[in-house]
Short mmCIF file of C-alpha atoms and ligand atoms in Angstrom, two decimals:
data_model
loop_
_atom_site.label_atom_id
_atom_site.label_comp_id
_atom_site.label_asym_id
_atom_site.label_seq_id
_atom_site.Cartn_x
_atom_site.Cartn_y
_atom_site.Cartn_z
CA UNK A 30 0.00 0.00 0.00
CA UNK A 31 1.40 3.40 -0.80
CA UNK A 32 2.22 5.68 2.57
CA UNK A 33 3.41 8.58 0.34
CA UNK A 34 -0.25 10.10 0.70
CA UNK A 35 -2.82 9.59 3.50
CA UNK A 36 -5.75 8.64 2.14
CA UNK A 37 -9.34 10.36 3.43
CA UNK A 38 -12.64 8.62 3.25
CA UNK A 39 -14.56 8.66 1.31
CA UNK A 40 -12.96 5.89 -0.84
CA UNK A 41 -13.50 6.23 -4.34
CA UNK A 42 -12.24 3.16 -6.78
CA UNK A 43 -9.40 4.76 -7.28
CA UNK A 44 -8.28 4.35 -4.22
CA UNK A 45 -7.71 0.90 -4.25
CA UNK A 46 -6.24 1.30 -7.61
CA UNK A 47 -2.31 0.00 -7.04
CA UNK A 48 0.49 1.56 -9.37
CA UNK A 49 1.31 -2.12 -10.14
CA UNK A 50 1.02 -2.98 -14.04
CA UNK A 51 -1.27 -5.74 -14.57
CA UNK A 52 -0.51 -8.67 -16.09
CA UNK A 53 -3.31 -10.70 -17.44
CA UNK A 54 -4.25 -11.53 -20.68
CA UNK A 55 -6.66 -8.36 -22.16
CA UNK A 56 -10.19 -9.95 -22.08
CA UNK A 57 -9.22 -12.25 -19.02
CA UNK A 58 -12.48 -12.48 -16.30
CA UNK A 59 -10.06 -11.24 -13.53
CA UNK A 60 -10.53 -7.69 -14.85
CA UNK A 61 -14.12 -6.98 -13.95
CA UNK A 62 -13.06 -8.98 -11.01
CA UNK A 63 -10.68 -6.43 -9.66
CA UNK A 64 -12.95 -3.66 -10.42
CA UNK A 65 -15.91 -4.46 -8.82
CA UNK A 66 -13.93 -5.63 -6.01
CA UNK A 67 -11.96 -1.87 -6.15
CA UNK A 68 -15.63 -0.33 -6.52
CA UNK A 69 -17.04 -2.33 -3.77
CA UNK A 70 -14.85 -1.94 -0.74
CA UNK A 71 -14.66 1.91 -1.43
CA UNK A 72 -18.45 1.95 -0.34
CA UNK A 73 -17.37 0.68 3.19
CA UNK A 74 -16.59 2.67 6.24
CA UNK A 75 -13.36 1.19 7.23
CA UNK A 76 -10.04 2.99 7.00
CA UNK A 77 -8.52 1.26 4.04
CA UNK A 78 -5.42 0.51 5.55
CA UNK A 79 -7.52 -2.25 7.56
CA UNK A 80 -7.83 -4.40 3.99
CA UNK A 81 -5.34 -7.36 3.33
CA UNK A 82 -6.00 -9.12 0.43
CA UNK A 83 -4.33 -12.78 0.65
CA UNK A 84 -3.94 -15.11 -2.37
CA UNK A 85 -2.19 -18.36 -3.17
CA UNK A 86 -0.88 -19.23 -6.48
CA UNK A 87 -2.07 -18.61 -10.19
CA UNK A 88 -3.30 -15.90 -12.24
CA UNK A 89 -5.98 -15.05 -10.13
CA UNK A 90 -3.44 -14.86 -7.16
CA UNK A 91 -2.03 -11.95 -8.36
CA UNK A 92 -4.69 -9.59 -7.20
CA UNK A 93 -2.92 -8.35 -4.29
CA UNK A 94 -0.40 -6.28 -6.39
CA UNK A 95 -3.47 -4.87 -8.13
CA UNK A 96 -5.08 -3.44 -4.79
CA UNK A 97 -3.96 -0.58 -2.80
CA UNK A 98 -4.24 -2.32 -0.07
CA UNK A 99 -2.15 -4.41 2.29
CA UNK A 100 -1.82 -8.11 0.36
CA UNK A 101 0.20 -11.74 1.00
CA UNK A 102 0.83 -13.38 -2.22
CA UNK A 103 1.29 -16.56 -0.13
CA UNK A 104 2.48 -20.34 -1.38
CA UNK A 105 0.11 -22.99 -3.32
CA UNK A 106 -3.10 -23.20 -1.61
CA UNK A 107 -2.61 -21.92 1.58
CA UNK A 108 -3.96 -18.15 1.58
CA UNK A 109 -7.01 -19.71 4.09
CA UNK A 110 -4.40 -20.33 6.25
CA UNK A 111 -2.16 -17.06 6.34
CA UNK A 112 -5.71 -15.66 6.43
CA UNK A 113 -6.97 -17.71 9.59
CA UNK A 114 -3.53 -16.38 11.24
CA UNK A 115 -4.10 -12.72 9.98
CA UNK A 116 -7.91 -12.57 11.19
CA UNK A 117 -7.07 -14.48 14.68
CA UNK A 118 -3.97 -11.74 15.80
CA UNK A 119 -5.75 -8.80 14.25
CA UNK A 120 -9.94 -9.14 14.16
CA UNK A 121 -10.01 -5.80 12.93
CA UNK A 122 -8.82 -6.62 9.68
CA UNK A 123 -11.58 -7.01 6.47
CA UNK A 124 -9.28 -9.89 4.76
CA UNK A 125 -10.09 -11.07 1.66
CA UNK A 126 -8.90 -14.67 0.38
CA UNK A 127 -8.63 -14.53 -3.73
CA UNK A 128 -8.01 -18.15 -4.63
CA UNK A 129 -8.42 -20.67 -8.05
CA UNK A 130 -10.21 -23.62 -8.43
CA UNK A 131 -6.92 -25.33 -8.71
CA UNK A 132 -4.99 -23.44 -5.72
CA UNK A 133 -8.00 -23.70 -3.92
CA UNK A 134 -9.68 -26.96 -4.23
CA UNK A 135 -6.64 -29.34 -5.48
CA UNK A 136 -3.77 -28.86 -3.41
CA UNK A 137 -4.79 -26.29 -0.79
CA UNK A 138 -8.66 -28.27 -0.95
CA UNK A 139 -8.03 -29.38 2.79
CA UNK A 140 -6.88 -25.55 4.03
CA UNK A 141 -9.77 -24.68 2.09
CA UNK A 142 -12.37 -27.15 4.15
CA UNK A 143 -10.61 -26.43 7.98
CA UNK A 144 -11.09 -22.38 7.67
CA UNK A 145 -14.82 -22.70 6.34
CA UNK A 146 -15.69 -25.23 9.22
CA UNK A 147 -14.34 -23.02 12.12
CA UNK A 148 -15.79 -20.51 10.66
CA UNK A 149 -13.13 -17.87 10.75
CA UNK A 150 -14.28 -14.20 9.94
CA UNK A 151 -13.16 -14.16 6.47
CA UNK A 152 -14.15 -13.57 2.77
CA UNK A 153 -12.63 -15.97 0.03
CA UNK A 154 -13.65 -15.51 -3.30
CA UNK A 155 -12.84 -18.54 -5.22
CA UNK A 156 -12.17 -17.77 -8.96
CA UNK A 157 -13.41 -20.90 -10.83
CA UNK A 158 -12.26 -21.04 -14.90
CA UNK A 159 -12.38 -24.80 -14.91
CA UNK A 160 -9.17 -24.66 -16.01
CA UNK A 161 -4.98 -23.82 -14.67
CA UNK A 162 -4.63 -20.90 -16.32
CA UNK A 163 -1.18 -19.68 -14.93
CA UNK A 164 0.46 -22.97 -15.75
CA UNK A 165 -1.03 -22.57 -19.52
CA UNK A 166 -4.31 -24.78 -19.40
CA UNK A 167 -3.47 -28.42 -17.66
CA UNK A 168 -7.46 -29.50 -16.61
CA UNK A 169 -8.56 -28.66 -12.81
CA UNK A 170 -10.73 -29.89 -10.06
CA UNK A 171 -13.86 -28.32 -11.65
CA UNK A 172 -13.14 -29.56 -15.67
CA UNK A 173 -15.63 -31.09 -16.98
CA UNK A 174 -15.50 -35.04 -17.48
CA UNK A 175 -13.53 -35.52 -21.31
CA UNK A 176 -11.98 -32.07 -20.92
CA UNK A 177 -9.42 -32.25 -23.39
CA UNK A 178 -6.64 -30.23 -22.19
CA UNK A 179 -2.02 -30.26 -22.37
CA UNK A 180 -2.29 -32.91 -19.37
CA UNK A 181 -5.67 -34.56 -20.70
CA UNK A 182 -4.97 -35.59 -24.34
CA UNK A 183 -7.84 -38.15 -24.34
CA UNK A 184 -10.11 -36.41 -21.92
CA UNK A 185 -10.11 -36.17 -18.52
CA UNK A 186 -11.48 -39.24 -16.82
CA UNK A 187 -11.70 -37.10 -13.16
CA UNK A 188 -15.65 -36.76 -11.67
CA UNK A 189 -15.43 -32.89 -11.16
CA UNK A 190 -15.37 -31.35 -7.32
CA UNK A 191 -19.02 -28.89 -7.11
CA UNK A 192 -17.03 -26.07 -5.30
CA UNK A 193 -20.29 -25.12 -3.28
CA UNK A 194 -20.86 -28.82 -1.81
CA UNK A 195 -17.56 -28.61 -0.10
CA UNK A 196 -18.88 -25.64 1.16
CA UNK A 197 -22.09 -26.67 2.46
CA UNK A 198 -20.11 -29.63 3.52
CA UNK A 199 -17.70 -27.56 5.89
CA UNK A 200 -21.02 -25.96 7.41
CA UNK A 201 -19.46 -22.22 6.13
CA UNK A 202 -21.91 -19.94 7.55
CA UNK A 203 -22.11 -17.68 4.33
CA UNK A 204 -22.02 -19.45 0.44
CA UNK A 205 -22.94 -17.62 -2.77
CA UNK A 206 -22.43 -17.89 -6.59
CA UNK A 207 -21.50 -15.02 -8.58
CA UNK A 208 -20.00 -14.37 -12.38
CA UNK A 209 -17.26 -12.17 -13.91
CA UNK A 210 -20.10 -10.74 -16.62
CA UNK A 211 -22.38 -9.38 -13.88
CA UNK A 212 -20.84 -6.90 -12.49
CA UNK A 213 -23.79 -5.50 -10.33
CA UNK A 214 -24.85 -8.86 -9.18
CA UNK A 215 -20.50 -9.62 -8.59
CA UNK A 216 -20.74 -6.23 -6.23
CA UNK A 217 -24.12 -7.47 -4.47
CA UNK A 218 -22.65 -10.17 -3.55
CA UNK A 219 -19.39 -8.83 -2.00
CA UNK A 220 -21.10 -6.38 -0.14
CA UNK A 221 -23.28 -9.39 1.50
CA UNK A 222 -20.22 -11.30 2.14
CA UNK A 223 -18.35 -7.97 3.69
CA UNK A 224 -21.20 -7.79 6.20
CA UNK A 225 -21.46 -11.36 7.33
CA UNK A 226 -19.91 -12.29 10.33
CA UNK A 227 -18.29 -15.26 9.86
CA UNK A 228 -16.61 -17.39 6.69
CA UNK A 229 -17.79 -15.83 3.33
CA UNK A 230 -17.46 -18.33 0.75
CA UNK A 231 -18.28 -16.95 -2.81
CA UNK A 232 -17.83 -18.72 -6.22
CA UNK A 233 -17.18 -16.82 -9.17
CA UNK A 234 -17.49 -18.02 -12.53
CA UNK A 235 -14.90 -16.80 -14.59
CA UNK A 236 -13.50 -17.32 -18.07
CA UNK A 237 -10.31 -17.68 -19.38
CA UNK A 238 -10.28 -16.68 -22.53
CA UNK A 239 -6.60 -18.13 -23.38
CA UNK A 240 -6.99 -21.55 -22.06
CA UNK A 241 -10.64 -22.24 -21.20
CA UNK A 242 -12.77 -19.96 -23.23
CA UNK A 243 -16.23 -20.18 -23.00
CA UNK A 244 -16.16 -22.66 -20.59
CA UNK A 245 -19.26 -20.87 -18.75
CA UNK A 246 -21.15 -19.82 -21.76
CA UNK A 247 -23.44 -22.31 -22.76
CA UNK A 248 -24.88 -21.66 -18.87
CA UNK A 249 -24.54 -17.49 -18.85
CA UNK A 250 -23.98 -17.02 -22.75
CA UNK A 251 -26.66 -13.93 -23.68
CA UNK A 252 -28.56 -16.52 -25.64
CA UNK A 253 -29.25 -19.15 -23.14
CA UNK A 254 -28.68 -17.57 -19.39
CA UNK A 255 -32.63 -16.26 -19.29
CA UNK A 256 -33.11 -20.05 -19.45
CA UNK A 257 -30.25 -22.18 -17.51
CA UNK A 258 -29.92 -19.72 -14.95
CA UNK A 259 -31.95 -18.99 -11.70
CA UNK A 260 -31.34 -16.06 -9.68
CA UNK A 261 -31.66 -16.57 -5.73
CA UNK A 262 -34.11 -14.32 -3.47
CA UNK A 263 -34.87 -14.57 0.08
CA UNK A 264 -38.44 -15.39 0.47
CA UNK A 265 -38.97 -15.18 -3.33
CA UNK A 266 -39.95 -18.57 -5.89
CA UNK A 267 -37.22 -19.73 -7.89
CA UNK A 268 -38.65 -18.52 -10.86
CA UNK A 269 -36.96 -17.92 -14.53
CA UNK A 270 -37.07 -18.18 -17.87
CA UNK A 271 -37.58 -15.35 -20.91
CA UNK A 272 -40.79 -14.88 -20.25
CA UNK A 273 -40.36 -15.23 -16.30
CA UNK A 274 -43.00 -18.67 -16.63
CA UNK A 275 -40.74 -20.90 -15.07
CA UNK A 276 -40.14 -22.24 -11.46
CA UNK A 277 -39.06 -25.03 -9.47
CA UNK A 278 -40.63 -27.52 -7.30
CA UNK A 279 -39.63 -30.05 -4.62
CA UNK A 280 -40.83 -33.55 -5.89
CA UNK A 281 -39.73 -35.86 -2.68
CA UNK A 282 -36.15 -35.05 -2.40
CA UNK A 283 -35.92 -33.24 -6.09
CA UNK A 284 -36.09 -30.21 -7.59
CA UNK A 285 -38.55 -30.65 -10.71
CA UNK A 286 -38.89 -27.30 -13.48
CA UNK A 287 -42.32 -26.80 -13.67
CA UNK A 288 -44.97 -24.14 -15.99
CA UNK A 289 -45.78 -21.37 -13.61
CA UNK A 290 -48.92 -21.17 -15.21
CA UNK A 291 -49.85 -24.85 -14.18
CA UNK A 292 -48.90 -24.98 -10.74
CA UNK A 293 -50.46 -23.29 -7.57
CA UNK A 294 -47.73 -20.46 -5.80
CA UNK A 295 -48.12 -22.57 -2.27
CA UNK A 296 -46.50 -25.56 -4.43
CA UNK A 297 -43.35 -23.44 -5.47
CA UNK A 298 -40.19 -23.64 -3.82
CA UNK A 299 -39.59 -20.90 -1.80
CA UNK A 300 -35.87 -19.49 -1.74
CA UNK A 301 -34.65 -19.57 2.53
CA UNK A 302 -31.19 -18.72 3.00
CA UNK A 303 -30.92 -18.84 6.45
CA UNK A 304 -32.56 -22.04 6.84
CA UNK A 305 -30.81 -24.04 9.73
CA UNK A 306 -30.61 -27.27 7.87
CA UNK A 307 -28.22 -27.54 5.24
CA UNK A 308 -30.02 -30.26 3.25
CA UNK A 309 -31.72 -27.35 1.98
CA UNK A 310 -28.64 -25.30 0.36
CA UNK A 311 -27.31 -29.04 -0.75
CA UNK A 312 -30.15 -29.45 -3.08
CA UNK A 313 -29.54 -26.16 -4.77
CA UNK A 314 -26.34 -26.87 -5.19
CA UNK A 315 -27.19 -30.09 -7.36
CA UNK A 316 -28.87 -28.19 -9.90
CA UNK A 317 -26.91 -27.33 -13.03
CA UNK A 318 -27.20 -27.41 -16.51
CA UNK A 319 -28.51 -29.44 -19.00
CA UNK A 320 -31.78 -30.53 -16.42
CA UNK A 321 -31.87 -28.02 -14.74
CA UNK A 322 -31.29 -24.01 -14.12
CA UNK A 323 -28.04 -23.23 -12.68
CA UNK A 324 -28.41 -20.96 -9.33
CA UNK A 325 -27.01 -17.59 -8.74
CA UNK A 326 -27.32 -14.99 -5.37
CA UNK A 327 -26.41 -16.46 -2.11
CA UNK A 328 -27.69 -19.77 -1.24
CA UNK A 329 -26.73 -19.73 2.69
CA UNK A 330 -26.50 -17.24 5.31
CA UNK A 331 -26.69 -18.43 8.50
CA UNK A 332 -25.11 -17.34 12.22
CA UNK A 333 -22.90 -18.87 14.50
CA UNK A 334 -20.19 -18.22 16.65
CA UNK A 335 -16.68 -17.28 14.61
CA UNK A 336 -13.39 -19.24 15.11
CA UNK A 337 -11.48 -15.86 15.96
CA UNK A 338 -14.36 -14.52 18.47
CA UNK A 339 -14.02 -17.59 20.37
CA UNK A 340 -10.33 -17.64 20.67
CA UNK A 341 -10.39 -14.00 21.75
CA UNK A 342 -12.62 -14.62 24.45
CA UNK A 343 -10.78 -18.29 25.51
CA UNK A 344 -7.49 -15.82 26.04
CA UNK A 345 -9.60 -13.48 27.88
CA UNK A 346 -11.02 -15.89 30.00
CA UNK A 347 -8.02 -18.01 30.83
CA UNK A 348 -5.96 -14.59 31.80
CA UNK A 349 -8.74 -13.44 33.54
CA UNK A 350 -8.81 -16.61 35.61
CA UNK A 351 -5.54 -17.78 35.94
CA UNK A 352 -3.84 -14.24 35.12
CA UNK A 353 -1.19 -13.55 32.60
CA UNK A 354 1.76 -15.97 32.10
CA UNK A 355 4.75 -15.73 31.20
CA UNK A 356 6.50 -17.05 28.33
CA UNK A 357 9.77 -18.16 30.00
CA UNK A 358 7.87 -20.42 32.56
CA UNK A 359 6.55 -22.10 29.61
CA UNK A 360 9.64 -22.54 28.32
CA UNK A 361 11.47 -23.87 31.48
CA UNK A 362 8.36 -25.09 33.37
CA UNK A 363 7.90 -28.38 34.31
CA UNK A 364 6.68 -30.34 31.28
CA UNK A 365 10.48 -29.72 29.54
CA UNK A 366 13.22 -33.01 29.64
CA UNK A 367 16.84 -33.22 28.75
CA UNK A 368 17.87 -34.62 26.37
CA UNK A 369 21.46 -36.22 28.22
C1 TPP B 427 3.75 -26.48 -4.95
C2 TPP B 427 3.32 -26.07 -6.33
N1 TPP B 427 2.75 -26.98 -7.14
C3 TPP B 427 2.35 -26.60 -8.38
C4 TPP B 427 2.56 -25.33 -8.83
C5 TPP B 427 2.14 -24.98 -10.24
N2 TPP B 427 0.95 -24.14 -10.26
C6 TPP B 427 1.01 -22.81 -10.23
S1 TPP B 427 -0.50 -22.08 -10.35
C7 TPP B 427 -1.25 -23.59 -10.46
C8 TPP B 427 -2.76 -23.71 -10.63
C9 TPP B 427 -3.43 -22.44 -11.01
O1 TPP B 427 -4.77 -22.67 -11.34
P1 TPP B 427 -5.95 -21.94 -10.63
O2 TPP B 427 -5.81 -21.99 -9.15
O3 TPP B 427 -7.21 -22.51 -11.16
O4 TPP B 427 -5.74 -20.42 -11.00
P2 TPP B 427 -5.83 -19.61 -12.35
O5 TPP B 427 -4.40 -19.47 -12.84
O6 TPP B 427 -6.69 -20.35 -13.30
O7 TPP B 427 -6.41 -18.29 -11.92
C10 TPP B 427 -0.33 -24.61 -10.39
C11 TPP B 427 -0.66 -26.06 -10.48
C12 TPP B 427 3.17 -24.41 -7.95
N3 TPP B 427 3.36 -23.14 -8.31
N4 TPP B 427 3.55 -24.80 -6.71
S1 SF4 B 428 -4.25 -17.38 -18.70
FE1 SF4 B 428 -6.47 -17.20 -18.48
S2 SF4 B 428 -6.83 -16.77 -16.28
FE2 SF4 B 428 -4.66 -16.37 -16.75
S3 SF4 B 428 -4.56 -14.19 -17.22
FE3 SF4 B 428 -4.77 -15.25 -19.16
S4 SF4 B 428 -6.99 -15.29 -19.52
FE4 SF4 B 428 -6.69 -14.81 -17.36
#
């Protein structure tokens, strides 16, 4: 973060504009990205010197040279855990986890889990392209089944990972689905996430337009999104489609598509975010194209107790109780041995 000037709120996106050049391909996802995220966090009321922006590895990774901001670009996978650290010594901090589907669901998958299930007070966008983009296109946890790709010749034989049932999985407290293209509905959704209390788990579907193009059109494409995608309302049906005449039920344990114009308005499913039971937010996450509509807005929001909260007040307790110790009579106390 520059010091040369003090910076006065209010933020504009400028702001959080870094001098750094950036260095992804022009028409790479990432761009829009960074903006909204720039545009976003200048609406806030915190000093900007209290954002850290922490990333693994990949192309996505290298937002926190892009944001004005305090940043780690950490190692391979493991900006969850630099960011469970960060939040824990410092719970003023807004921190903001930018990972991949590959950094964060192949080799930093089990950070990933561990910081969503104790709930740690943080945001993580993950950036999903379906592909490696910074190593030049080898297929990821999220590519499709006979994704041809450098390190898939023949296709890839590998089920895909659903990034939002490891998620729901992990019991994070806050999960939403976002894309590159929508801008507004990108913003929306980090503002949300900024104001929950507790792990913020966000995909974003992105495209890589060097090594995965497309990958997310035939879902969001102009032509077809009205159609394959559903958009996510507290207390609203699930209801899409051009002409806004589709909607889903609940057939036993399924979601079915049904004609709006057939079915009674107490039959519809009715969107519940904060609905205790995850089985709920589980089913949603099983839709996706070709059967069904793919869901977009923020499919759990729920309360409970944060990771970094509880460790504060364990510390508090335990010097209030047994006073303050002292490091050196942990050090030579009575649990050390010799080693002769
Ligand atoms: C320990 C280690 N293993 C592997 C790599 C190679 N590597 C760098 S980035 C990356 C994956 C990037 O893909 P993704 O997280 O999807 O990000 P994208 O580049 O698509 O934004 C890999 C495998 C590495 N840098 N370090
Ligand atoms: S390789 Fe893909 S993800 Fe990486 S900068 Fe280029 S377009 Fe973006």
């Amino acid at each position: 973060m520059s010091t040369s000037t003090a910076l006065k709120k209010p933020y504009t996106k400028e702001n959080f504009v870094s001098g750094q050049e950036v260095r992804w391909c022009p028409g790479c996802g990432d761009y829009s990205i960074l903006a909204t995220m720039q545009r976003t966090l200048a609406k806030f009321d915190l000093p900007i010197e209290n954002y850290v922006i922490v990333s693994g590895i990949g192309c996505s990774s290298r937002f926190p040279y892009y944001m004005n901001t305090y940043g780690f670009h950490t190692i391979h996978g493991r900006a969850p855990t630099i960011a469970t650290g960060l939040k824990c010594v410092n719970p003023d901090l807004s921190i903001w986890v930018i990972t991949g589907d590959g950094d964060g669901l192949s080799i930093g998958g089990n950070h990933l889990i561990h910081c969503m299930r104790r709930n740690v007070d943080l945001n993580i966008l993950l950036v999903n392209n379906r592909i490696y983009g910074l190593t030049k296109g080898q297929y990821s946890p999220t590519s499709e089944i006979g994704k041809v790709t450098k390190s898939t010749p023949y296709g890839s034989i590998d089920y895909p990972i659903n990034a939002l049932c490891i998620a729901i999985a992990s019991e994070a407290t806050f999960i939403a689905r976002t894309l590159d293209t929508d801008p507004a509905h990108m913003s929306y959704i980090m503002e949300r996430a900024a104001n929950h209390k507790g792990v913020s788990f966000i995909e974003i579907y992105q495209n890589c337009i060097i090594f995965n193009d497309k990958t997310h059109v035939p879902v969001t494409g102009r032509e077809t999104r009205d159609d394959r995608m559903v958009y996510l309302e507290h207390g609203k049906p699930l209801i899409f489609g051009k002409k806004k005449d589709k909607a889903i039920e609940i057939k036993g344990l399924q979601p079915e598509v049904v004609d709006l114009a057939k079915v009674s308005p107490n039959e519809l499913l009715i969107h519940n975010e904060k609905d205790p039971n995850p089985h709920y937010s589980y089913l949603l996450t099983q839709m996706d194209y070709p059967e069904m509509p793919v869901p977009f807005g923020v499919f759990r929001q729920i309360e409970k107790p944060t990771y970094d909260e509880m460790m504060e007040n364990q510390i508090k307790e335990i010097i209030r109780t047994k006073g303050k110790g002292e490091l050196k009579d942990l050090i030579y106390g009575n649990n050390t041995w010799k080693v002769e």
